[in-house]
Each structure stands twice: as C-alpha cells, then as structure tokens.
Amino acid sequence: MRPADPPSSLRAYSLRRSRRSRWVRWLLAGQLLTGPLLLPVAAQTAPQLSPAAQVRSVGDTLYPTLGQAGLDAVHYDVHLTVTQPGTRALSGDVNVTLRARRSLPLVSLDFLGPAVTVALWNGQPVPFRQDHAAGKLLILRALPAGQEARVTLRYAGVAGVLPDPVFPFTLGWQAVPDPVNVGGGANFAFSEPDGARTFLPVNDHPSDPATFTVTLTVPPGTTAVASGERVLVTDTPDTPDTPGAHTVTFDQKQPIPTYALAVHLGPLDAVDSPGVPVGAGGTLVARRDYFPPGTTDAVRAPYRRTGEILKALSDWFGPYPFATYGSAVVTARLPALETATLSTMPVTSSSERVIVHETAHQWFGNRVTLRDWSDVWLNEGFATYAELLWTEHQGQDGQVLADAWYATLQRRGTRPLTATTQGEMFDSSAYQRGALALHALRRQAGDDAFRTFLRGYAQGGAAAPSAAPERAAQVVGTDDLLDYTRRTLGEQAARVLRDWVQSSVLPPAP
Ligand code: TRP
Ligand code: ZN
C-alpha cells in the first residue's frame, strides 16, 4: 500500500475517535482548573487534586493527551527480552534519563504496555501509579527545574494494543506468527504516530526526540536489530526463560522521535552492501538490509539501489544524518515507515519510489522532527518531493510527476497544510500538496538557492532556539519554515509558501 494512496476500502475507517475519551476530559478539566501553570504542589505533600490532574500534556493539537509538558527525556536505555517471537509476550527493563525543563510535581510517561513491577529513581524504589485506561505511568516524585534523574522501569507480560484511528491496523508492537515453517515468528515496531508506548514507557511526542540504546535478547536462530549502530554481540548465560538466547545491542547516538525507533526480530537474513560516502565530511555510511525467509528476488531488487538513492538525496539534502542505513522487509499489511537508520518496508511497498520516500524521511522527520502532529506535512511533503528529485536523477521529467500530483488534488479536493484532524494527517494534501509547495518554492527561487535552502533546513536551520538547545535545533513547525523561507529565499518566496500553506483553494500549478 502506498501511504499516499490508501485503497478506498481503508477510507471507510475514518471517523473512529475512541482514544480521547475520559482521560482527555479529565486532563482538560485539570488544565481549566490550573491554567497554564503547573500546580505548585509537590507530590509528597498531600495533593488537592489527583496526581494525574497535576500533569499537563505536551498539548499537541491532534493528540492532546500525549507527553508531559516540561519533561525532557534525554536517553532511553532499553532492554527487551522476547522468548517467543511472533507472540505479543515481551519483558522490558528500561532506564530513562530525564531532565526537567521546569519544575515538575511528578513525572508522567506514556505507557500502554504490561504491568510495571519495579520502578526506581536513581536506583532507589519510588512510588508509582499505572493508569492503564489513560495510558499513563505516573512516577510520584517531584523533579526540580534543571535537574536530571534516571528512572528504571521493569515490566513483563503482553504488549499493548492500539488501533489506528483511521486505518485498519494496530500501531506499535507488531506480532507476525510463523506462517508455515519459515523459521519462526517475528516482531517489530510500527509506531507512527503514538504506538511506541505499546511496548516502551516514553514521553511519546516528536517534540522530545531522544537517543536510544536498545539491547534485545532473543532465542537462537532469531535475528534482532534496532535503530543505530550495533555495538555488542554476546552470549547470554542460559536462564530458565531464555535457553540459548543471544543478546545484541544497538546505539542510536543522534536523537530521534520515539515513533521512529526501529526494532525488528525474526528469522531475518542480513545482506551487507558496500558503505556509501554520504555522511558528514564524506564519511562512509554502512549499508545493511534485512529480509524474511522466502523473499523473492523481485522484492529484493529495488533495495540494491539504496546506495545510489542515498547519493542522489544527499546531493540535495546535505550529509546523511546517521551512521548506517538500510531496510527491514516485513510481510505484514501496513504502510511503509521511516524508522531511523532502518526503514520498515512491507513486501508490497518494496518499490524504488517508496524506498526513496522512506530514505528522505531520515532527513525530514527523523533528523528534523515535528513540534506538533498537525505539522506532519513537513515530513510527508518533503519525503514526497524526494520522489520527484529521484525521478529527475533518473533522467526523467519531474514536471510530469508534479502535474500528476496537481491533477490528483484537483480531483480529490484539498485543504490548508496544517492538519486539523487525525484523519487528515496522512492524506493527499499532506503528501502531494506538501510536495507541490516545495516545487513552487523551487520554481520561485531556482535550483541553486533551493538546494541551499533544503540543506540549511535539514541541518536544523529553521528551528527556533528553545530551552533544550542540543535538541531544539531539530524540532520545527510550519511557522518556523515560513520564517526560515523569508530569511533565506526572501519575502516573495515566503508569500508563495504562505499561499500553499494557508489557502483553502489550490494555488496555481507550479
Ligand atoms: N510516515 C509513513 C510514510 O509516509 C506513513 C505512515 C506512518 C502512516 N504511520 C501511518 C500512514 C499511519 C497511515 C497511518 O512513509
Ligand atoms: Zn512518508
């Protein structure tokens, strides 16, 4: 399935809004009571309101319950053990390094996973409350402004289930049972936008990207891989639970949004390709793809062009932002997903075009991340535009593709680029109108200026400075892009973009 073009059978699912029920009303009621500031009530002193009512979410326009305002999750050190791949059973041992951007009366993480049995604060037991219905894990300890804490959480059981509000699949932890003797079942993460919390306790919002160390313990014969560079392979001593298990560790050293964390385990074949000199200063980016057993050569073929795709895109976007890149092919019926350093690619999306799209998201979505989900066109428009750049790289006329996008929008209708419902996030306006907005800028500015503009944006040039300088550089919203356009391409270009962003009718074809 091309995410840009969901079969019409999927569109029927559009208006389910089951998630924002009681919790939202509760939270919004809390916000009305407390106004824009947190209550100055420490968790240890008898609070007037319930603990949850002292917590403000990030305040996302489309996902108003996600995340905690003022909480900065800096690093997740994750150990997942899966003894029966292909089932939903898993256990976790997670250390989250947290920093308070402002005084927090308690710490609230998003979590829909199994019961937490142990919670530690800098190594010492800490009271906590798990609200399964709300999907919140409350750690009942205040974190003063500017201070850091390491929270340890252990859990075992089954991963949470989160239906996508629009499409007929579930988000987050996926289980693919062994079909017929292909060598075992598989599990992987498909988390965009808010599924990471089905298997990990996280501050689940793209405005708080973090680094990850992921350690996976899996049975013999199972390959396990996650975002980042593989740092260690050891044999784990047998325990009754994990006979013959082995353990691998991956280090994702650059911050990424929680939904972009890749985790794959199953009977996968690793295929190495030569590194590609597209990193900063021309450093080699390692190349490795993963295929399930029985993957045909027709499915494998387009992945052989990944190195060339990385070169063509880095020519426009600047250095590839991570140390390694590849794809993990899955047999499940899902869209493709740009999981960091390792795109998650359904067999049915294994085309050059979708590979280009997911590769482009490594810059746009994973390196430069969203301030708010309503800005998701910043991910999808840029990734879709990469498809046109690749077409041109192949010696074809990109304008033909641009015209086709325009015709699609004329036929289907369109909307201003900022999404106003969850159902709009992955529609043709986000993808094709977003891409055409960039095409219009390019036509206005010329290729050289447009290339400089793209490279600056990919480096975080559009981001406004904020309280967490090291990661602020990568979080952007539509307004930031408009300001950046005015600064780099001038007033006239900014007007063109504003029209594409805001107009209720389709601006003239670029
Ligand atoms: N970001 C994905 C892509 O365009 C698509 C995607 C992720 C998606 N999650 C989704 C589409 C949920 C529909 C519903 O590459
Ligand atoms: Zn996309």
Coordinates of C-alpha atoms and ligand atoms in Angstrom, one line a residue:
M1 CA 0.0 0.0 0.0
R2 CA 1.4 3.4 -0.9
P3 CA 0.6 5.5 2.2
A4 CA -0.1 8.4 -0.1
D5 CA -2.8 6.5 -1.9
P6 CA -4.7 4.3 0.6
P7 CA -7.1 2.0 -1.1
S8 CA -10.6 3.4 -0.9
S9 CA -11.6 0.4 1.3
L10 CA -9.4 1.9 4.0
R11 CA -11.0 5.3 4.0
A12 CA -14.2 4.0 5.4
Y13 CA -12.5 3.7 8.8
S14 CA -12.0 7.4 9.1
L15 CA -14.1 8.6 12.0
R16 CA -13.3 6.4 14.9
R17 CA -12.1 8.6 17.8
S18 CA -12.1 6.1 20.6
R19 CA -8.9 7.2 22.3
R20 CA -9.7 10.7 23.5
S21 CA -12.4 9.9 25.9
R22 CA -12.3 10.1 29.7
W23 CA -8.6 10.9 30.0
V24 CA -8.8 13.9 27.7
R25 CA -11.8 15.4 29.5
W26 CA -10.1 14.8 32.8
L27 CA -6.9 16.4 31.6
L28 CA -8.6 19.3 30.0
A29 CA -10.6 19.8 33.2
G30 CA -7.3 19.9 35.0
Q31 CA -6.0 22.5 32.6
L32 CA -9.0 24.6 33.0
L33 CA -8.6 24.5 36.8
T34 CA -4.9 25.1 36.9
G35 CA -4.5 27.4 33.9
P36 CA -1.2 27.5 32.0
L37 CA 1.0 26.7 35.0
L38 CA 1.5 23.6 37.0
L39 CA 0.1 23.5 40.4
P40 CA 2.9 24.3 42.9
V41 CA 2.1 21.2 44.9
A42 CA 4.8 18.6 45.4
A43 CA 3.7 15.0 45.0
Q44 CA 4.9 14.2 48.5
T45 CA 2.7 16.7 50.2
A46 CA -1.0 15.7 50.2
P47 CA -2.2 17.0 46.9
Q48 CA -5.5 18.6 46.5
L49 CA -6.1 17.1 43.1
S50 CA -5.4 13.5 41.9
P51 CA -1.8 13.1 40.7
A52 CA -2.9 13.0 37.1
A53 CA -4.6 16.3 37.4
Q54 CA -1.2 17.9 38.3
V55 CA 0.2 16.8 34.9
R56 CA 0.0 18.8 31.8
S57 CA 0.4 17.1 28.5
V58 CA 2.6 18.5 25.7
G59 CA -0.6 20.0 24.4
D60 CA -0.4 18.6 20.9
T61 CA -3.2 19.9 18.7
L62 CA -4.2 16.4 17.4
Y63 CA -3.1 14.2 20.3
P64 CA -3.9 16.3 23.3
T65 CA -3.1 13.7 25.9
L66 CA 0.4 12.7 24.8
G67 CA 3.6 13.6 26.6
Q68 CA 4.3 15.7 29.6
A69 CA 4.9 19.5 29.3
G70 CA 8.3 20.5 30.6
L71 CA 9.7 16.9 30.6
D72 CA 12.8 16.2 28.5
A73 CA 13.5 12.5 28.0
V74 CA 17.2 12.7 27.1
H75 CA 18.1 9.0 26.7
Y76 CA 16.3 5.6 26.7
D77 CA 18.4 2.6 27.6
V78 CA 16.1 -0.2 26.7
H79 CA 16.4 -4.0 27.3
L80 CA 13.7 -6.1 25.7
T81 CA 13.5 -9.8 26.0
V82 CA 11.4 -11.9 23.7
T83 CA 11.3 -15.6 24.3
Q84 CA 8.5 -16.4 21.7
P85 CA 8.9 -14.3 18.6
G86 CA 5.6 -13.9 16.8
T87 CA 3.6 -13.6 20.0
R88 CA 2.8 -10.4 21.9
A89 CA 4.7 -11.6 25.0
L90 CA 7.7 -9.4 26.0
S91 CA 9.5 -8.1 29.0
G92 CA 11.3 -4.9 29.4
D93 CA 13.9 -3.3 31.6
V94 CA 14.2 0.4 30.7
N95 CA 16.3 3.2 32.1
V96 CA 15.1 6.6 31.1
T97 CA 17.3 9.7 31.7
L98 CA 15.0 12.6 32.4
R99 CA 15.6 16.3 32.7
A100 CA 13.1 18.9 33.9
R101 CA 12.8 22.0 31.8
R102 CA 10.7 23.4 34.5
S103 CA 9.7 22.2 38.0
L104 CA 7.6 19.0 37.7
P105 CA 5.4 17.9 40.7
L106 CA 5.7 14.3 39.3
V107 CA 6.9 12.5 36.2
S108 CA 4.3 11.2 33.7
L109 CA 5.2 8.8 30.9
D110 CA 3.0 7.4 28.2
F111 CA 2.7 3.6 28.5
L112 CA 0.2 1.1 27.3
G113 CA 2.3 -2.0 27.9
P114 CA 2.2 -4.7 30.6
A115 CA 2.1 -4.1 34.4
V116 CA 5.2 -2.4 35.7
T117 CA 6.6 -4.4 38.6
V118 CA 9.6 -2.2 39.6
A119 CA 10.2 1.5 39.5
L120 CA 13.4 3.0 40.7
W121 CA 14.5 6.7 40.9
N122 CA 18.3 6.9 40.7
G123 CA 18.4 3.3 41.8
Q124 CA 16.0 3.6 44.8
P125 CA 12.4 2.4 44.9
V126 CA 9.9 5.2 44.1
P127 CA 6.1 5.1 44.4
F128 CA 4.3 5.0 41.1
R129 CA 0.8 4.5 39.7
Q130 CA -0.1 2.9 36.4
D131 CA -3.3 4.1 34.8
H132 CA -3.9 1.5 32.1
A133 CA -7.1 3.2 30.8
A134 CA -5.4 6.5 30.4
G135 CA -2.1 5.0 29.1
K136 CA -0.1 6.9 31.7
L137 CA 2.6 5.8 34.1
L138 CA 2.9 8.3 36.9
I139 CA 6.1 8.4 39.0
L140 CA 5.3 10.1 42.2
R141 CA 8.4 12.1 42.8
A142 CA 9.0 15.8 42.0
L143 CA 11.8 16.8 39.7
P144 CA 13.0 20.4 40.3
A145 CA 13.7 22.6 37.3
G146 CA 17.0 21.8 35.6
Q147 CA 17.6 18.6 37.4
E148 CA 18.1 15.2 36.0
A149 CA 17.0 11.7 37.2
R150 CA 17.4 8.2 36.0
V151 CA 14.2 6.2 36.2
T152 CA 14.3 2.4 35.9
L153 CA 11.1 0.5 35.0
R154 CA 10.7 -3.2 34.7
Y155 CA 7.7 -5.0 33.2
A156 CA 6.7 -8.3 31.8
G157 CA 3.5 -9.5 30.1
V158 CA 2.0 -8.6 26.7
A159 CA 2.4 -5.5 24.6
G160 CA -0.4 -3.0 24.5
V161 CA -2.8 -2.9 21.5
L162 CA -3.6 0.5 19.9
P163 CA -5.9 0.6 16.9
D164 CA -5.0 3.2 14.4
P165 CA -7.9 5.8 14.5
V166 CA -8.2 5.8 10.7
F167 CA -6.7 2.7 9.1
P168 CA -7.5 -1.0 9.8
F169 CA -4.3 -1.9 11.6
T170 CA -2.8 -1.5 15.1
L171 CA 0.1 0.8 15.9
G172 CA 3.1 -0.1 17.9
W173 CA 4.3 -3.6 18.7
Q174 CA 3.6 -6.0 15.9
A175 CA 3.5 -9.8 16.0
V176 CA 3.8 -11.9 12.9
P177 CA 3.2 -15.6 13.7
D178 CA 5.3 -18.1 11.9
P179 CA 3.2 -18.8 8.8
V180 CA 4.3 -22.3 7.7
N181 CA 7.7 -23.4 8.9
V182 CA 9.7 -20.4 7.7
G183 CA 11.8 -20.5 10.8
G184 CA 9.9 -18.7 13.5
G185 CA 7.6 -15.8 14.1
A186 CA 8.6 -12.2 14.1
N187 CA 8.0 -8.9 16.0
F188 CA 8.7 -5.4 15.0
A189 CA 7.7 -1.8 15.9
F190 CA 5.4 0.3 13.7
S191 CA 4.8 3.2 15.9
E192 CA 3.9 6.4 14.0
P193 CA 2.3 8.4 15.4
D194 CA 1.9 7.2 19.0
G195 CA 2.5 3.4 19.1
A196 CA 5.9 3.4 20.8
R197 CA 4.0 3.5 24.1
T198 CA 2.6 0.0 23.4
F199 CA 6.0 -1.5 24.3
L200 CA 8.1 1.2 25.9
P201 CA 7.4 3.8 28.6
V202 CA 8.1 7.1 26.7
N203 CA 7.5 10.8 26.6
D204 CA 5.6 10.0 23.4
H205 CA 5.8 13.1 21.3
P206 CA 8.1 14.1 18.4
S207 CA 8.9 17.4 20.0
D208 CA 11.0 15.4 22.5
P209 CA 13.5 13.4 20.4
A210 CA 16.0 11.3 22.4
T211 CA 19.0 9.0 21.9
F212 CA 18.5 5.2 22.4
T213 CA 20.5 2.2 23.4
V214 CA 18.5 -0.9 22.6
T215 CA 19.5 -4.3 23.8
L216 CA 17.5 -7.3 22.5
T217 CA 17.6 -10.8 23.9
V218 CA 16.1 -13.3 21.6
P219 CA 16.1 -17.1 21.0
P220 CA 18.6 -18.9 18.9
G221 CA 18.0 -18.5 15.2
T222 CA 16.3 -15.2 15.6
T223 CA 18.0 -12.1 14.2
A224 CA 17.4 -8.9 16.2
V225 CA 18.1 -5.4 15.1
A226 CA 17.2 -1.8 16.1
S227 CA 17.9 1.8 15.2
G228 CA 21.6 2.8 15.3
E229 CA 24.9 1.0 15.2
R230 CA 25.4 -2.5 16.5
V231 CA 27.8 -2.2 19.4
L232 CA 28.0 -5.6 21.0
V233 CA 27.1 -9.2 20.5
T234 CA 27.4 -11.5 23.5
D235 CA 26.1 -14.9 24.5
T236 CA 23.7 -14.5 27.4
P237 CA 24.0 -17.1 30.1
D238 CA 21.1 -19.5 29.9
T239 CA 18.2 -18.8 32.2
P240 CA 15.1 -21.0 32.5
D241 CA 13.3 -18.3 30.4
T242 CA 16.0 -17.8 27.8
P243 CA 17.8 -21.1 26.9
G244 CA 20.4 -20.5 24.3
A245 CA 19.3 -16.9 23.9
H246 CA 21.6 -14.3 22.5
T247 CA 21.8 -10.6 23.0
V248 CA 22.6 -7.7 20.7
T249 CA 22.9 -4.0 21.4
F250 CA 22.3 -1.0 19.2
D251 CA 23.3 2.5 19.9
Q252 CA 21.3 5.3 18.3
K253 CA 23.6 8.2 19.1
Q254 CA 21.6 11.0 17.4
P255 CA 18.3 12.0 18.9
I256 CA 15.2 10.6 17.1
P257 CA 11.5 10.8 17.8
T258 CA 10.0 7.9 19.7
Y259 CA 7.9 6.7 16.8
A260 CA 11.0 6.4 14.6
L261 CA 12.6 3.8 16.8
A262 CA 13.2 0.6 14.7
V263 CA 13.0 -2.8 16.4
H264 CA 12.9 -6.0 14.3
L265 CA 13.3 -9.5 15.4
G266 CA 12.7 -12.7 13.5
P267 CA 14.2 -15.2 11.1
L268 CA 15.8 -12.4 9.1
D269 CA 18.6 -12.6 6.5
A270 CA 21.1 -9.8 6.8
V271 CA 22.5 -8.6 3.5
D272 CA 25.5 -6.3 3.6
S273 CA 26.3 -3.8 0.8
P274 CA 29.3 -1.5 0.4
G275 CA 29.3 1.6 2.5
V276 CA 28.3 4.9 0.8
P277 CA 30.3 8.1 1.3
V278 CA 27.4 10.3 2.2
G279 CA 28.0 11.1 5.9
A280 CA 29.3 14.4 7.2
G281 CA 32.6 15.2 5.5
G282 CA 32.1 12.2 3.1
T283 CA 32.3 9.6 5.8
L284 CA 31.1 6.1 4.9
V285 CA 27.5 5.2 5.9
A286 CA 27.2 1.4 6.5
R287 CA 24.6 -0.4 4.5
R288 CA 22.7 -3.5 5.6
D289 CA 19.2 -4.7 4.7
Y290 CA 17.1 -7.5 6.3
F291 CA 14.8 -9.9 4.5
P292 CA 12.4 -12.5 5.9
P293 CA 12.8 -16.1 4.6
G294 CA 11.5 -16.7 1.1
T295 CA 11.8 -13.0 0.0
T296 CA 11.8 -13.2 -3.8
D297 CA 14.5 -11.7 -5.9
A298 CA 11.9 -9.3 -7.4
V299 CA 11.2 -7.9 -3.9
R300 CA 14.9 -7.7 -3.1
A301 CA 16.0 -6.0 -6.4
P302 CA 15.0 -2.4 -5.7
Y303 CA 16.9 -2.4 -2.3
R304 CA 20.1 -2.8 -4.3
R305 CA 19.6 0.8 -5.5
T306 CA 19.7 2.2 -1.9
G307 CA 23.3 3.4 -2.1
E308 CA 22.5 5.3 -5.3
I309 CA 19.4 6.8 -3.7
L310 CA 21.4 7.9 -0.6
K311 CA 23.9 9.6 -3.0
A312 CA 21.2 11.4 -5.1
L313 CA 19.3 12.6 -1.9
S314 CA 22.4 13.7 -0.1
D315 CA 23.2 15.8 -3.1
W316 CA 20.1 17.8 -2.5
F317 CA 19.7 17.5 1.3
G318 CA 23.3 17.5 2.5
P319 CA 25.0 14.8 4.5
Y320 CA 23.0 11.7 5.6
P321 CA 22.4 12.3 9.3
F322 CA 23.1 8.8 10.8
A323 CA 25.9 6.3 10.7
T324 CA 24.1 3.4 8.9
Y325 CA 21.1 2.8 6.7
G326 CA 19.1 0.0 5.3
S327 CA 15.6 -1.5 5.2
A328 CA 13.9 -4.3 7.1
V329 CA 11.3 -6.0 4.9
V330 CA 8.1 -7.3 6.7
T331 CA 5.3 -9.4 5.5
A332 CA 2.5 -7.6 7.4
R333 CA -0.1 -5.4 5.7
L334 CA 1.0 -2.0 6.7
P335 CA 2.2 1.2 5.1
A336 CA 6.0 1.7 4.9
L337 CA 7.6 3.5 7.9
E338 CA 10.8 5.6 8.0
T339 CA 12.2 4.0 11.2
A340 CA 15.5 5.6 11.9
T341 CA 18.5 4.1 10.2
L342 CA 16.4 1.1 9.2
S343 CA 13.2 1.7 7.3
T344 CA 10.4 -0.8 7.8
M345 CA 9.2 -1.9 4.4
P346 CA 6.3 -4.2 3.7
V347 CA 6.8 -6.6 0.9
T348 CA 4.0 -4.8 -1.0
S349 CA 5.7 -1.4 -0.7
S350 CA 9.1 -2.7 -1.9
S351 CA 9.4 -0.3 -4.9
E352 CA 12.2 2.1 -5.7
R353 CA 9.7 5.0 -5.2
V354 CA 8.8 4.0 -1.6
I355 CA 12.4 3.3 -0.8
V356 CA 13.3 6.9 -1.9
H357 CA 10.4 8.3 0.2
E358 CA 11.4 6.5 3.4
T359 CA 15.1 7.3 2.9
A360 CA 14.2 11.0 2.5
H361 CA 12.4 10.8 5.9
Q362 CA 15.7 10.1 7.5
W363 CA 16.5 13.8 7.0
F364 CA 12.8 15.1 7.2
G365 CA 11.1 13.5 10.1
N366 CA 13.9 11.7 11.9
R367 CA 16.7 14.4 11.9
V368 CA 14.3 17.4 11.7
T369 CA 11.3 16.5 13.8
L370 CA 7.9 17.8 14.4
R371 CA 6.8 20.3 17.0
D372 CA 3.2 19.3 16.6
W373 CA 1.4 16.5 14.8
S374 CA -0.6 19.0 12.8
D375 CA 2.6 19.9 11.0
V376 CA 3.1 16.3 9.7
W377 CA 3.1 17.7 6.1
L378 CA 6.6 18.8 6.9
N379 CA 7.5 15.1 7.0
E380 CA 5.3 13.9 4.2
G381 CA 5.7 16.8 1.8
F382 CA 9.5 16.7 1.8
A383 CA 9.6 12.9 1.5
T384 CA 7.2 13.0 -1.4
Y385 CA 9.2 15.8 -3.1
A386 CA 12.2 13.5 -2.9
E387 CA 10.4 11.1 -5.3
L388 CA 10.4 13.9 -7.9
L389 CA 14.1 14.6 -7.3
W390 CA 14.8 10.9 -7.8
T391 CA 12.8 10.9 -11.0
E392 CA 14.9 13.7 -12.3
H393 CA 18.0 11.9 -11.2
Q394 CA 16.9 9.0 -13.4
G395 CA 16.8 11.4 -16.4
Q396 CA 13.0 11.7 -16.4
D397 CA 10.9 14.9 -16.4
G398 CA 9.9 15.7 -12.8
Q399 CA 7.3 18.1 -14.1
V400 CA 5.2 15.1 -15.3
L401 CA 5.0 13.9 -11.7
A402 CA 4.2 17.4 -10.4
D403 CA 1.4 17.7 -12.9
A404 CA 0.0 14.3 -11.8
W405 CA 0.0 15.4 -8.2
Y406 CA -1.8 18.6 -9.1
A407 CA -4.4 16.7 -11.0
T408 CA -4.9 14.3 -8.0
L409 CA -5.5 17.3 -5.7
Q410 CA -8.0 18.9 -8.2
R411 CA -9.9 15.6 -8.4
R412 CA -9.9 14.8 -4.6
G413 CA -10.1 18.3 -3.2
T414 CA -7.5 19.8 -0.8
R415 CA -7.1 21.7 2.4
P416 CA -4.6 24.1 4.0
L417 CA -1.5 22.1 5.0
T418 CA -1.8 22.2 8.8
A419 CA -3.9 19.1 9.6
T420 CA -6.9 19.8 11.8
T421 CA -7.9 16.1 12.5
Q422 CA -6.0 12.8 12.9
G423 CA -7.7 11.7 9.8
E424 CA -6.0 14.4 7.7
M425 CA -2.5 13.5 8.8
F426 CA -1.7 11.1 6.0
D427 CA -4.0 12.3 3.2
S428 CA -3.1 13.6 -0.2
S429 CA -2.8 17.2 0.9
A430 CA -0.1 16.2 3.4
Y431 CA 1.8 14.3 0.7
Q432 CA 1.1 15.9 -2.7
R433 CA 0.1 19.4 -1.7
G434 CA 3.1 19.4 0.7
A435 CA 5.4 18.3 -2.2
L436 CA 3.9 20.9 -4.6
A437 CA 4.5 23.7 -2.0
L438 CA 8.2 22.8 -2.3
H439 CA 8.1 22.6 -6.0
A440 CA 6.6 26.1 -6.1
L441 CA 9.4 27.4 -3.9
R442 CA 12.0 25.8 -6.2
R443 CA 10.4 27.4 -9.3
Q444 CA 10.4 30.7 -7.5
A445 CA 14.0 30.5 -6.2
G446 CA 15.9 28.5 -8.8
D447 CA 17.7 25.2 -8.3
D448 CA 20.8 26.5 -6.6
A449 CA 19.0 28.6 -4.0
F450 CA 16.5 25.8 -3.4
R451 CA 19.4 23.3 -2.8
T452 CA 20.9 25.7 -0.2
F453 CA 17.5 26.1 1.3
L454 CA 17.0 22.3 1.7
R455 CA 20.4 21.8 3.1
G456 CA 20.0 24.5 5.7
Y457 CA 16.6 23.2 6.7
A458 CA 17.9 19.6 7.0
Q459 CA 20.7 21.0 9.3
G460 CA 18.1 22.5 11.6
G461 CA 18.4 26.0 10.2
A462 CA 14.6 26.6 10.6
A463 CA 14.3 25.7 14.2
A464 CA 13.8 28.4 16.8
P465 CA 16.1 28.2 19.8
S466 CA 14.4 26.9 22.9
A467 CA 15.1 25.6 26.4
A468 CA 16.9 22.4 25.3
P469 CA 19.5 23.7 22.9
E470 CA 21.1 20.4 21.9
R471 CA 17.8 19.1 20.6
A472 CA 15.9 22.3 19.9
A473 CA 17.9 22.6 16.7
Q474 CA 15.9 19.8 15.2
V475 CA 12.3 20.5 16.2
V476 CA 10.2 22.6 13.7
G477 CA 6.7 23.8 13.0
T478 CA 5.2 25.3 9.9
D479 CA 5.7 28.8 11.2
D480 CA 9.5 28.1 11.6
L481 CA 9.6 27.0 8.0
L482 CA 7.8 30.2 6.9
D483 CA 10.3 32.3 8.8
Y484 CA 13.2 30.4 7.5
T485 CA 11.9 30.8 4.0
R486 CA 11.7 34.5 4.4
R487 CA 15.2 34.7 5.8
T488 CA 16.8 32.5 3.2
L489 CA 14.7 32.9 0.0
G490 CA 13.1 36.3 0.6
E491 CA 9.7 37.9 1.0
Q492 CA 8.3 36.8 -2.4
A493 CA 9.1 33.2 -1.8
A494 CA 7.7 33.3 1.7
R495 CA 4.4 34.7 0.2
V496 CA 4.3 31.8 -2.3
L497 CA 4.8 29.3 0.5
R498 CA 2.2 31.0 2.7
D499 CA -0.3 30.6 0.0
W500 CA 0.4 26.9 -0.3
V501 CA 0.2 26.5 3.5
Q502 CA -2.9 28.6 4.1
S503 CA -5.1 28.9 1.1
S504 CA -8.4 27.0 1.2
V505 CA -8.2 26.7 -2.6
L506 CA -5.4 25.2 -4.6
P507 CA -2.8 27.8 -5.6
P508 CA -1.8 27.9 -9.3
A509 CA 0.1 24.9 -10.5
P510 CA 3.9 25.4 -10.2
Ligands
TRP1 N1 5.1 8.0 7.6 C1 4.7 6.9 6.7 C2 5.2 7.2 5.3 O1 4.7 8.0 4.7 C3 3.2 6.5 6.7 C4 2.5 6.2 7.9 C5 3.0 6.0 9.2 C6 1.1 6.1 8.1 N2 2.1 5.8 10.1 C7 0.9 5.8 9.4 C8 0.0 6.1 7.2 C9 -0.4 5.6 9.9 C10 -1.2 6.0 7.7 C11 -1.5 5.7 9.0 O2 6.2 6.7 4.9
ZN2 ZN 6.1 9.4 4.4

